[in-house]
mmCIF file of C-alpha atoms and ligand atoms in Angstrom:
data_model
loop_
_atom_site.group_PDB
_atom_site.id
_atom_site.type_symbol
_atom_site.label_atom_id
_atom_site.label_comp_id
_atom_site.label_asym_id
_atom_site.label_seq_id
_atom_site.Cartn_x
_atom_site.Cartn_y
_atom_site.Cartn_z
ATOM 1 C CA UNK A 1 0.000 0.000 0.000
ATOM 2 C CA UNK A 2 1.322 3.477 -0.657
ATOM 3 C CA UNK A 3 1.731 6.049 1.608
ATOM 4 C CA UNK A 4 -0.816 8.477 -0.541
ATOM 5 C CA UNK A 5 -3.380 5.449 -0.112
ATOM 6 C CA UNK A 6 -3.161 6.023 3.609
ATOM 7 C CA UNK A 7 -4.213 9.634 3.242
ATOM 8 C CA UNK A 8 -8.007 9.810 3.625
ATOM 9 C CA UNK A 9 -9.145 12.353 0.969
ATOM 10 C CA UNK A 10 -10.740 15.812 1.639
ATOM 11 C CA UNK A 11 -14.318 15.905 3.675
ATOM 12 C CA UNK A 12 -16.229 18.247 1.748
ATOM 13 C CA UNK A 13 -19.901 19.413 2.948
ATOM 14 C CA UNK A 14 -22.105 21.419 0.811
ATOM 15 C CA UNK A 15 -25.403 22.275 2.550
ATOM 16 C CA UNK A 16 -27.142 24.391 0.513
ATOM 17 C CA UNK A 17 -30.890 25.336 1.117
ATOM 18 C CA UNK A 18 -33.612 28.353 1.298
ATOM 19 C CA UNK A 19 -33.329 30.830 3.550
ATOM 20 C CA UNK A 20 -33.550 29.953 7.245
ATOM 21 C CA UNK A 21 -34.025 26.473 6.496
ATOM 22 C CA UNK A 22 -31.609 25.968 9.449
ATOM 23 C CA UNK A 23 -28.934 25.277 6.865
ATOM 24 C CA UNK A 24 -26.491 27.374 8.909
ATOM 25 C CA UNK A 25 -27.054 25.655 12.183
ATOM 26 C CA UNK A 26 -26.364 22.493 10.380
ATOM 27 C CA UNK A 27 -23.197 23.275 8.979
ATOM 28 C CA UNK A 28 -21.628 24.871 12.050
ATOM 29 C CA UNK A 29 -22.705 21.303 13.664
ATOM 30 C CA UNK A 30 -21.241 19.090 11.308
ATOM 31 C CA UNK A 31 -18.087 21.375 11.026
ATOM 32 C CA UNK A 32 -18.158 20.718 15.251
ATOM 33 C CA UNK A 33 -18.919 17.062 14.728
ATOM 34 C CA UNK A 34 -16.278 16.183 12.149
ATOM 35 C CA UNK A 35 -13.406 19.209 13.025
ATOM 36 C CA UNK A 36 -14.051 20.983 9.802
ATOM 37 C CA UNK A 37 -13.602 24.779 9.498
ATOM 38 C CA UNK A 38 -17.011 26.529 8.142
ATOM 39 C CA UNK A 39 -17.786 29.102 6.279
ATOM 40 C CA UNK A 40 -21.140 30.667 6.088
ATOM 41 C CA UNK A 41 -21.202 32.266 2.435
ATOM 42 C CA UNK A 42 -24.332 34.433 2.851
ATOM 43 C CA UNK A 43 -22.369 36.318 5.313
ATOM 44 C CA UNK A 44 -20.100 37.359 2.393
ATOM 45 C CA UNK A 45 -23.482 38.443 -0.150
ATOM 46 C CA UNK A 46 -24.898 39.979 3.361
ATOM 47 C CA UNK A 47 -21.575 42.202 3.901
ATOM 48 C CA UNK A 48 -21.631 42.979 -0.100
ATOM 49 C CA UNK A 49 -25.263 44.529 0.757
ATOM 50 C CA UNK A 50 -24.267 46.570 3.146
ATOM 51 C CA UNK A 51 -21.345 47.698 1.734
ATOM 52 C CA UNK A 52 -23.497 49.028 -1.050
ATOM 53 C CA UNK A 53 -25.885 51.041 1.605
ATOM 54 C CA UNK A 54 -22.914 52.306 3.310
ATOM 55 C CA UNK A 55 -21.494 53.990 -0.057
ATOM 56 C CA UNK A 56 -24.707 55.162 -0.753
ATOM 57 C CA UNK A 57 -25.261 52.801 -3.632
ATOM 58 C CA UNK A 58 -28.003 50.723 -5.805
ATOM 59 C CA UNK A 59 -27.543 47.153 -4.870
ATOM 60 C CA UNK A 60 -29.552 46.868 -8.030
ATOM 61 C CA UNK A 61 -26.924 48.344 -9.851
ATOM 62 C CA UNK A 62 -24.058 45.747 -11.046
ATOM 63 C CA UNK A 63 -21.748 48.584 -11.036
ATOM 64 C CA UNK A 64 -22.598 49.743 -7.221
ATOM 65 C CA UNK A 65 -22.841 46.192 -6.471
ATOM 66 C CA UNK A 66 -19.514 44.619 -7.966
ATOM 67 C CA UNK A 67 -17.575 48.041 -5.859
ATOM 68 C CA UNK A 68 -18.939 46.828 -2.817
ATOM 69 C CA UNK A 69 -17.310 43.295 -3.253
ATOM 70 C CA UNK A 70 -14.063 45.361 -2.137
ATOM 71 C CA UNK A 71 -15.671 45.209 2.206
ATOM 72 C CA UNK A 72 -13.180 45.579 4.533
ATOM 73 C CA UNK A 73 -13.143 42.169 6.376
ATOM 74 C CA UNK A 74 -13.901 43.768 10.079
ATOM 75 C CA UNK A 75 -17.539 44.175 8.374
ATOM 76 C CA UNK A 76 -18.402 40.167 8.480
ATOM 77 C CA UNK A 77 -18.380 40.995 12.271
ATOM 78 C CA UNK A 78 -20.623 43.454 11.988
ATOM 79 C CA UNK A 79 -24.103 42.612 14.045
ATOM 80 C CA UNK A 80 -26.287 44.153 11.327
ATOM 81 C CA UNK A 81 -25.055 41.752 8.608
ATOM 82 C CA UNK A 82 -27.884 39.314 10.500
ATOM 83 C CA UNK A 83 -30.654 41.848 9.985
ATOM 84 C CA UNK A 84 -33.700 41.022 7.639
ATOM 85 C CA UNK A 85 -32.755 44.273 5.694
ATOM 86 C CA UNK A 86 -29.090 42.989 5.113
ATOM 87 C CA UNK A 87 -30.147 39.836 4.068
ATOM 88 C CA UNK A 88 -33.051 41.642 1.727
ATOM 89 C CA UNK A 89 -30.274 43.606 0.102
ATOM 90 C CA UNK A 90 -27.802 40.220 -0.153
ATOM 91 C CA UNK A 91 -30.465 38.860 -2.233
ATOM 92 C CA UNK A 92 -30.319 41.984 -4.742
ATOM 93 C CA UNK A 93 -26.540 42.266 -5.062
ATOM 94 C CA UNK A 94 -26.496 38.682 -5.385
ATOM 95 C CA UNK A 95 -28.285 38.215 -9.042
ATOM 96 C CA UNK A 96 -24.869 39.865 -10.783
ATOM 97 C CA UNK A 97 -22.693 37.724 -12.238
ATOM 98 C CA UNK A 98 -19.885 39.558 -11.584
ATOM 99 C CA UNK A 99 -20.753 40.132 -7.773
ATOM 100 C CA UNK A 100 -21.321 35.839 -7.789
ATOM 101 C CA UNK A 101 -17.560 35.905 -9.970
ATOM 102 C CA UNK A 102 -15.611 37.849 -7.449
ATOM 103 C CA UNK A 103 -17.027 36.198 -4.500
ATOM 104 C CA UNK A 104 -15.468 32.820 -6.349
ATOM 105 C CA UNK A 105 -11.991 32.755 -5.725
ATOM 106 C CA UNK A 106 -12.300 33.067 -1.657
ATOM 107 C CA UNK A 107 -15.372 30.479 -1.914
ATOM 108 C CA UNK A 108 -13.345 28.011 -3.415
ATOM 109 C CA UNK A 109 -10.142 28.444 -1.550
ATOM 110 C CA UNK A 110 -11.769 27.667 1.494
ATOM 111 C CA UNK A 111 -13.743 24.399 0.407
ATOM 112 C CA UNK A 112 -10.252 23.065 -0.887
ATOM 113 C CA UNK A 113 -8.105 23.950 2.100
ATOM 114 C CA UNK A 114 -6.333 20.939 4.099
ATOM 115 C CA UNK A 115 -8.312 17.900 4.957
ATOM 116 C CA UNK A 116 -11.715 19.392 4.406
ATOM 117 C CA UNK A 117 -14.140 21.894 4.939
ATOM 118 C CA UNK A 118 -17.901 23.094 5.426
ATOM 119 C CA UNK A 119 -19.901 25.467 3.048
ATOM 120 C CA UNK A 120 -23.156 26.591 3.558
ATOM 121 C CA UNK A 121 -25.293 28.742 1.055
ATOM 122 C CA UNK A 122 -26.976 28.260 -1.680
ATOM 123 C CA UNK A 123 -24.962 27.300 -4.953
ATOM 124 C CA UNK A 124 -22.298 25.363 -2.714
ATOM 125 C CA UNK A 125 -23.115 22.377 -4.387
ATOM 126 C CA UNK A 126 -23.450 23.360 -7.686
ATOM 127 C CA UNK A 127 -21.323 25.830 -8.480
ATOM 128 C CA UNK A 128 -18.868 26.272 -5.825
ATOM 129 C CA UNK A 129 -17.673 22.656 -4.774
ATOM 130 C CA UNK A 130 -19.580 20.552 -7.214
ATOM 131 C CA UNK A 131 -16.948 17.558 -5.717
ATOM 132 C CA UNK A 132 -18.601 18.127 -2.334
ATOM 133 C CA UNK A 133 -19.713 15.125 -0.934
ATOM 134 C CA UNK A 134 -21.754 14.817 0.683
ATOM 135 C CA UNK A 135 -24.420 17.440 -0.606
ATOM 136 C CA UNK A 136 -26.944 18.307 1.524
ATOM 137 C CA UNK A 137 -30.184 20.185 0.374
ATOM 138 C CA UNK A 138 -31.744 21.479 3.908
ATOM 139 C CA UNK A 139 -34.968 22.799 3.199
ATOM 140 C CA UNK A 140 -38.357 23.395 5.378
ATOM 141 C CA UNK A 141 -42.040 24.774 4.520
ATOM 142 C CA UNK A 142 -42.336 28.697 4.532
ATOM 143 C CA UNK A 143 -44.361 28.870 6.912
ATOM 144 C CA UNK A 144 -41.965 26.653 10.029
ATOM 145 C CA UNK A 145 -38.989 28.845 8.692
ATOM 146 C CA UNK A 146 -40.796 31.950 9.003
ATOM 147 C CA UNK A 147 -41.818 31.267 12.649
ATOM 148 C CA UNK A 148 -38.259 30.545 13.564
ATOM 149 C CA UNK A 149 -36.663 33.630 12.013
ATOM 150 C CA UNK A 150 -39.877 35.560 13.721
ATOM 151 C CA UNK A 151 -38.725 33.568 17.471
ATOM 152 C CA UNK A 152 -34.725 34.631 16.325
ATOM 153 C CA UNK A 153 -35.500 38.432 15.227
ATOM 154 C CA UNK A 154 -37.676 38.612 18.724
ATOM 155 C CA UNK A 155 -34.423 37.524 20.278
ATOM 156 C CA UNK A 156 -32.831 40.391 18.641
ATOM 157 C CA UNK A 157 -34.914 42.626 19.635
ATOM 158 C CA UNK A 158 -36.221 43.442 16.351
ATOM 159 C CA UNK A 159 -39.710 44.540 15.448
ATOM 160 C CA UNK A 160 -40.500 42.767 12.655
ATOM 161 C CA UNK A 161 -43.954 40.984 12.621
ATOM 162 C CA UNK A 162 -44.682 37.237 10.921
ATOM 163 C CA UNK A 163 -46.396 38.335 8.297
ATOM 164 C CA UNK A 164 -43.362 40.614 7.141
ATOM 165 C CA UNK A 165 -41.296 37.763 7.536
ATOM 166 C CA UNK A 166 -43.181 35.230 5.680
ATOM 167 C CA UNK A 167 -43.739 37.776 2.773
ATOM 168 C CA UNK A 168 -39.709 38.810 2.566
ATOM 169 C CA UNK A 169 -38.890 34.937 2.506
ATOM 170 C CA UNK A 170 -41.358 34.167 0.007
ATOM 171 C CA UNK A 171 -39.755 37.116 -1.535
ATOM 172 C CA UNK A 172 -36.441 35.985 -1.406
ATOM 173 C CA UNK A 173 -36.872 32.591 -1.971
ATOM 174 C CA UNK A 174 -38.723 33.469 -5.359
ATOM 175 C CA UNK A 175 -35.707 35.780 -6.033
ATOM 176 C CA UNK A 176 -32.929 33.185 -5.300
ATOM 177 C CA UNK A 177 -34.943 30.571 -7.193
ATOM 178 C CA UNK A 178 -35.173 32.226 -10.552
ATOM 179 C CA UNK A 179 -31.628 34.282 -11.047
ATOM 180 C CA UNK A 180 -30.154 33.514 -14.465
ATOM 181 C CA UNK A 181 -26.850 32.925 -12.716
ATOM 182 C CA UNK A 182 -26.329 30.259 -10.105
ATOM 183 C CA UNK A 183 -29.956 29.895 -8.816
ATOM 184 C CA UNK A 184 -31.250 28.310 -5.662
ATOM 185 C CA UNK A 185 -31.712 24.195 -6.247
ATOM 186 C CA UNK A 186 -30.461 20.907 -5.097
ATOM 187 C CA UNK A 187 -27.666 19.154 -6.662
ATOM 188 C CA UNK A 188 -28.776 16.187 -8.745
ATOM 189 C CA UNK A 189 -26.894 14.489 -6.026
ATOM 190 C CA UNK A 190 -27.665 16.250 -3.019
ATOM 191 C CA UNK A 191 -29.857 14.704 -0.012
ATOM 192 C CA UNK A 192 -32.883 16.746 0.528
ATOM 193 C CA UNK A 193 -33.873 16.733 4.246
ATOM 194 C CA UNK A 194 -37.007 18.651 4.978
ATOM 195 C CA UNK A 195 -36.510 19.426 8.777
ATOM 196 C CA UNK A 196 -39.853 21.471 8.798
ATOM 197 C CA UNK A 197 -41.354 19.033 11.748
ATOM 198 C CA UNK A 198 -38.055 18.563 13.362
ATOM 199 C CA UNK A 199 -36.634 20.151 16.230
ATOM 200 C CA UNK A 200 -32.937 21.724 16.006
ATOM 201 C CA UNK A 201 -31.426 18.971 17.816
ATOM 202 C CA UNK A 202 -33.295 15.915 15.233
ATOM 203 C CA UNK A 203 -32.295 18.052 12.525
ATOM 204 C CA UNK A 204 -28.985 18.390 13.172
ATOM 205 C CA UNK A 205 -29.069 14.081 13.667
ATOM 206 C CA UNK A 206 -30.242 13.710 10.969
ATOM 207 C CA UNK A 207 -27.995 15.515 8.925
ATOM 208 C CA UNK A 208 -24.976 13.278 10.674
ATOM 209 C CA UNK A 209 -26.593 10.266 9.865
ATOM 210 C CA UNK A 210 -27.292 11.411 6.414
ATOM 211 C CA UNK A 211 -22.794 12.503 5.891
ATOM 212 C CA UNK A 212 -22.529 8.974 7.480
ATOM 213 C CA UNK A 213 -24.390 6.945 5.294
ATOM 214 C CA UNK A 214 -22.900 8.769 2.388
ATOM 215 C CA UNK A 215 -19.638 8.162 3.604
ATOM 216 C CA UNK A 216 -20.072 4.644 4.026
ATOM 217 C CA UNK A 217 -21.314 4.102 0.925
ATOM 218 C CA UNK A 218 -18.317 5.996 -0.913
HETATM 219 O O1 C5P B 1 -27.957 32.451 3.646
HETATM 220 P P1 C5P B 1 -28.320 33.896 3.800
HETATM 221 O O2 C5P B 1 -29.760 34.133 4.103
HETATM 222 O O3 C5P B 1 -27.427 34.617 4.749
HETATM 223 O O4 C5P B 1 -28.036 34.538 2.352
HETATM 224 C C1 C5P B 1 -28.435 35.846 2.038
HETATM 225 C C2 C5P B 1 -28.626 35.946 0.538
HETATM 226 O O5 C5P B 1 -27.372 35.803 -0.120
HETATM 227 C C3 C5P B 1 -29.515 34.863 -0.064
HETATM 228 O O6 C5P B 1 -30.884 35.214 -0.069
HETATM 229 C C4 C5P B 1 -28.963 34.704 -1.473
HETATM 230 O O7 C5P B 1 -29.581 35.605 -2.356
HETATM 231 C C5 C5P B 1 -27.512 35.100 -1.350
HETATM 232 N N1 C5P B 1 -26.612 33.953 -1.379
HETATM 233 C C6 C5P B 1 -26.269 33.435 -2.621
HETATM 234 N N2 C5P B 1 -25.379 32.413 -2.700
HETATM 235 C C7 C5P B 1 -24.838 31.873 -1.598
HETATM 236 C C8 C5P B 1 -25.205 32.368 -0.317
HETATM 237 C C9 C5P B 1 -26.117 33.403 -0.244
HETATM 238 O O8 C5P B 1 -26.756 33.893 -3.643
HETATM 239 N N3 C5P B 1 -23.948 30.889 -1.720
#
Protein backbone atom coordinates (compact mmCIF):
# COMPACT_ATOMS: atom_id res chain seq x y z
CA UNK A 1 0.00 0.00 0.00
CA UNK A 2 1.32 3.48 -0.66
CA UNK A 3 1.73 6.05 1.61
CA UNK A 4 -0.82 8.48 -0.54
CA UNK A 5 -3.38 5.45 -0.11
CA UNK A 6 -3.16 6.02 3.61
CA UNK A 7 -4.21 9.63 3.24
CA UNK A 8 -8.01 9.81 3.62
CA UNK A 9 -9.15 12.35 0.97
CA UNK A 10 -10.74 15.81 1.64
CA UNK A 11 -14.32 15.91 3.67
CA UNK A 12 -16.23 18.25 1.75
CA UNK A 13 -19.90 19.41 2.95
CA UNK A 14 -22.11 21.42 0.81
CA UNK A 15 -25.40 22.28 2.55
CA UNK A 16 -27.14 24.39 0.51
CA UNK A 17 -30.89 25.34 1.12
CA UNK A 18 -33.61 28.35 1.30
CA UNK A 19 -33.33 30.83 3.55
CA UNK A 20 -33.55 29.95 7.25
CA UNK A 21 -34.02 26.47 6.50
CA UNK A 22 -31.61 25.97 9.45
CA UNK A 23 -28.93 25.28 6.86
CA UNK A 24 -26.49 27.37 8.91
CA UNK A 25 -27.05 25.66 12.18
CA UNK A 26 -26.36 22.49 10.38
CA UNK A 27 -23.20 23.27 8.98
CA UNK A 28 -21.63 24.87 12.05
CA UNK A 29 -22.70 21.30 13.66
CA UNK A 30 -21.24 19.09 11.31
CA UNK A 31 -18.09 21.38 11.03
CA UNK A 32 -18.16 20.72 15.25
CA UNK A 33 -18.92 17.06 14.73
CA UNK A 34 -16.28 16.18 12.15
CA UNK A 35 -13.41 19.21 13.02
CA UNK A 36 -14.05 20.98 9.80
CA UNK A 37 -13.60 24.78 9.50
CA UNK A 38 -17.01 26.53 8.14
CA UNK A 39 -17.79 29.10 6.28
CA UNK A 40 -21.14 30.67 6.09
CA UNK A 41 -21.20 32.27 2.43
CA UNK A 42 -24.33 34.43 2.85
CA UNK A 43 -22.37 36.32 5.31
CA UNK A 44 -20.10 37.36 2.39
CA UNK A 45 -23.48 38.44 -0.15
CA UNK A 46 -24.90 39.98 3.36
CA UNK A 47 -21.57 42.20 3.90
CA UNK A 48 -21.63 42.98 -0.10
CA UNK A 49 -25.26 44.53 0.76
CA UNK A 50 -24.27 46.57 3.15
CA UNK A 51 -21.34 47.70 1.73
CA UNK A 52 -23.50 49.03 -1.05
CA UNK A 53 -25.88 51.04 1.60
CA UNK A 54 -22.91 52.31 3.31
CA UNK A 55 -21.49 53.99 -0.06
CA UNK A 56 -24.71 55.16 -0.75
CA UNK A 57 -25.26 52.80 -3.63
CA UNK A 58 -28.00 50.72 -5.80
CA UNK A 59 -27.54 47.15 -4.87
CA UNK A 60 -29.55 46.87 -8.03
CA UNK A 61 -26.92 48.34 -9.85
CA UNK A 62 -24.06 45.75 -11.05
CA UNK A 63 -21.75 48.58 -11.04
CA UNK A 64 -22.60 49.74 -7.22
CA UNK A 65 -22.84 46.19 -6.47
CA UNK A 66 -19.51 44.62 -7.97
CA UNK A 67 -17.57 48.04 -5.86
CA UNK A 68 -18.94 46.83 -2.82
CA UNK A 69 -17.31 43.29 -3.25
CA UNK A 70 -14.06 45.36 -2.14
CA UNK A 71 -15.67 45.21 2.21
CA UNK A 72 -13.18 45.58 4.53
CA UNK A 73 -13.14 42.17 6.38
CA UNK A 74 -13.90 43.77 10.08
CA UNK A 75 -17.54 44.17 8.37
CA UNK A 76 -18.40 40.17 8.48
CA UNK A 77 -18.38 40.99 12.27
CA UNK A 78 -20.62 43.45 11.99
CA UNK A 79 -24.10 42.61 14.05
CA UNK A 80 -26.29 44.15 11.33
CA UNK A 81 -25.06 41.75 8.61
CA UNK A 82 -27.88 39.31 10.50
CA UNK A 83 -30.65 41.85 9.98
CA UNK A 84 -33.70 41.02 7.64
CA UNK A 85 -32.76 44.27 5.69
CA UNK A 86 -29.09 42.99 5.11
CA UNK A 87 -30.15 39.84 4.07
CA UNK A 88 -33.05 41.64 1.73
CA UNK A 89 -30.27 43.61 0.10
CA UNK A 90 -27.80 40.22 -0.15
CA UNK A 91 -30.46 38.86 -2.23
CA UNK A 92 -30.32 41.98 -4.74
CA UNK A 93 -26.54 42.27 -5.06
CA UNK A 94 -26.50 38.68 -5.38
CA UNK A 95 -28.28 38.22 -9.04
CA UNK A 96 -24.87 39.86 -10.78
CA UNK A 97 -22.69 37.72 -12.24
CA UNK A 98 -19.88 39.56 -11.58
CA UNK A 99 -20.75 40.13 -7.77
CA UNK A 100 -21.32 35.84 -7.79
CA UNK A 101 -17.56 35.91 -9.97
CA UNK A 102 -15.61 37.85 -7.45
CA UNK A 103 -17.03 36.20 -4.50
CA UNK A 104 -15.47 32.82 -6.35
CA UNK A 105 -11.99 32.75 -5.73
CA UNK A 106 -12.30 33.07 -1.66
CA UNK A 107 -15.37 30.48 -1.91
CA UNK A 108 -13.35 28.01 -3.42
CA UNK A 109 -10.14 28.44 -1.55
CA UNK A 110 -11.77 27.67 1.49
CA UNK A 111 -13.74 24.40 0.41
CA UNK A 112 -10.25 23.06 -0.89
CA UNK A 113 -8.10 23.95 2.10
CA UNK A 114 -6.33 20.94 4.10
CA UNK A 115 -8.31 17.90 4.96
CA UNK A 116 -11.71 19.39 4.41
CA UNK A 117 -14.14 21.89 4.94
CA UNK A 118 -17.90 23.09 5.43
CA UNK A 119 -19.90 25.47 3.05
CA UNK A 120 -23.16 26.59 3.56
CA UNK A 121 -25.29 28.74 1.06
CA UNK A 122 -26.98 28.26 -1.68
CA UNK A 123 -24.96 27.30 -4.95
CA UNK A 124 -22.30 25.36 -2.71
CA UNK A 125 -23.11 22.38 -4.39
CA UNK A 126 -23.45 23.36 -7.69
CA UNK A 127 -21.32 25.83 -8.48
CA UNK A 128 -18.87 26.27 -5.82
CA UNK A 129 -17.67 22.66 -4.77
CA UNK A 130 -19.58 20.55 -7.21
CA UNK A 131 -16.95 17.56 -5.72
CA UNK A 132 -18.60 18.13 -2.33
CA UNK A 133 -19.71 15.12 -0.93
CA UNK A 134 -21.75 14.82 0.68
CA UNK A 135 -24.42 17.44 -0.61
CA UNK A 136 -26.94 18.31 1.52
CA UNK A 137 -30.18 20.19 0.37
CA UNK A 138 -31.74 21.48 3.91
CA UNK A 139 -34.97 22.80 3.20
CA UNK A 140 -38.36 23.40 5.38
CA UNK A 141 -42.04 24.77 4.52
CA UNK A 142 -42.34 28.70 4.53
CA UNK A 143 -44.36 28.87 6.91
CA UNK A 144 -41.96 26.65 10.03
CA UNK A 145 -38.99 28.85 8.69
CA UNK A 146 -40.80 31.95 9.00
CA UNK A 147 -41.82 31.27 12.65
CA UNK A 148 -38.26 30.55 13.56
CA UNK A 149 -36.66 33.63 12.01
CA UNK A 150 -39.88 35.56 13.72
CA UNK A 151 -38.73 33.57 17.47
CA UNK A 152 -34.73 34.63 16.32
CA UNK A 153 -35.50 38.43 15.23
CA UNK A 154 -37.68 38.61 18.72
CA UNK A 155 -34.42 37.52 20.28
CA UNK A 156 -32.83 40.39 18.64
CA UNK A 157 -34.91 42.63 19.63
CA UNK A 158 -36.22 43.44 16.35
CA UNK A 159 -39.71 44.54 15.45
CA UNK A 160 -40.50 42.77 12.66
CA UNK A 161 -43.95 40.98 12.62
CA UNK A 162 -44.68 37.24 10.92
CA UNK A 163 -46.40 38.34 8.30
CA UNK A 164 -43.36 40.61 7.14
CA UNK A 165 -41.30 37.76 7.54
CA UNK A 166 -43.18 35.23 5.68
CA UNK A 167 -43.74 37.78 2.77
CA UNK A 168 -39.71 38.81 2.57
CA UNK A 169 -38.89 34.94 2.51
CA UNK A 170 -41.36 34.17 0.01
CA UNK A 171 -39.76 37.12 -1.54
CA UNK A 172 -36.44 35.98 -1.41
CA UNK A 173 -36.87 32.59 -1.97
CA UNK A 174 -38.72 33.47 -5.36
CA UNK A 175 -35.71 35.78 -6.03
CA UNK A 176 -32.93 33.19 -5.30
CA UNK A 177 -34.94 30.57 -7.19
CA UNK A 178 -35.17 32.23 -10.55
CA UNK A 179 -31.63 34.28 -11.05
CA UNK A 180 -30.15 33.51 -14.46
CA UNK A 181 -26.85 32.93 -12.72
CA UNK A 182 -26.33 30.26 -10.11
CA UNK A 183 -29.96 29.89 -8.82
CA UNK A 184 -31.25 28.31 -5.66
CA UNK A 185 -31.71 24.20 -6.25
CA UNK A 186 -30.46 20.91 -5.10
CA UNK A 187 -27.67 19.15 -6.66
CA UNK A 188 -28.78 16.19 -8.75
CA UNK A 189 -26.89 14.49 -6.03
CA UNK A 190 -27.67 16.25 -3.02
CA UNK A 191 -29.86 14.70 -0.01
CA UNK A 192 -32.88 16.75 0.53
CA UNK A 193 -33.87 16.73 4.25
CA UNK A 194 -37.01 18.65 4.98
CA UNK A 195 -36.51 19.43 8.78
CA UNK A 196 -39.85 21.47 8.80
CA UNK A 197 -41.35 19.03 11.75
CA UNK A 198 -38.06 18.56 13.36
CA UNK A 199 -36.63 20.15 16.23
CA UNK A 200 -32.94 21.72 16.01
CA UNK A 201 -31.43 18.97 17.82
CA UNK A 202 -33.29 15.92 15.23
CA UNK A 203 -32.29 18.05 12.52
CA UNK A 204 -28.99 18.39 13.17
CA UNK A 205 -29.07 14.08 13.67
CA UNK A 206 -30.24 13.71 10.97
CA UNK A 207 -28.00 15.51 8.92
CA UNK A 208 -24.98 13.28 10.67
CA UNK A 209 -26.59 10.27 9.86
CA UNK A 210 -27.29 11.41 6.41
CA UNK A 211 -22.79 12.50 5.89
CA UNK A 212 -22.53 8.97 7.48
CA UNK A 213 -24.39 6.94 5.29
CA UNK A 214 -22.90 8.77 2.39
CA UNK A 215 -19.64 8.16 3.60
CA UNK A 216 -20.07 4.64 4.03
CA UNK A 217 -21.31 4.10 0.93
CA UNK A 218 -18.32 6.00 -0.91
O1 LIG B 1 -27.96 32.45 3.65
P1 LIG B 1 -28.32 33.90 3.80
O2 LIG B 1 -29.76 34.13 4.10
O3 LIG B 1 -27.43 34.62 4.75
O4 LIG B 1 -28.04 34.54 2.35
C1 LIG B 1 -28.44 35.85 2.04
C2 LIG B 1 -28.63 35.95 0.54
O5 LIG B 1 -27.37 35.80 -0.12
C3 LIG B 1 -29.52 34.86 -0.06
O6 LIG B 1 -30.88 35.21 -0.07
C4 LIG B 1 -28.96 34.70 -1.47
O7 LIG B 1 -29.58 35.61 -2.36
C5 LIG B 1 -27.51 35.10 -1.35
N1 LIG B 1 -26.61 33.95 -1.38
C6 LIG B 1 -26.27 33.43 -2.62
N2 LIG B 1 -25.38 32.41 -2.70
C7 LIG B 1 -24.84 31.87 -1.60
C8 LIG B 1 -25.21 32.37 -0.32
C9 LIG B 1 -26.12 33.40 -0.24
O8 LIG B 1 -26.76 33.89 -3.64
N3 LIG B 1 -23.95 30.89 -1.72
Amino acid sequence: MSASSLIPPPLIIAVDGPTASGKGTIARALAAHYGLPHLDTGLLYRAVGRQVALNGGNPDSPGDALAACAFPDALLADPELRSEASGGLASRVSVHPSVRATLFERQRAFATQGSGAVLDGRDIGTVIAPEACPKLFVTASVEARARRRFAEMQGQGRAVTLAEIEADLAERDLRDRTRAEAPLRAAEDAVTLDNSEMSRDESVAAAIRIVERVRVKD
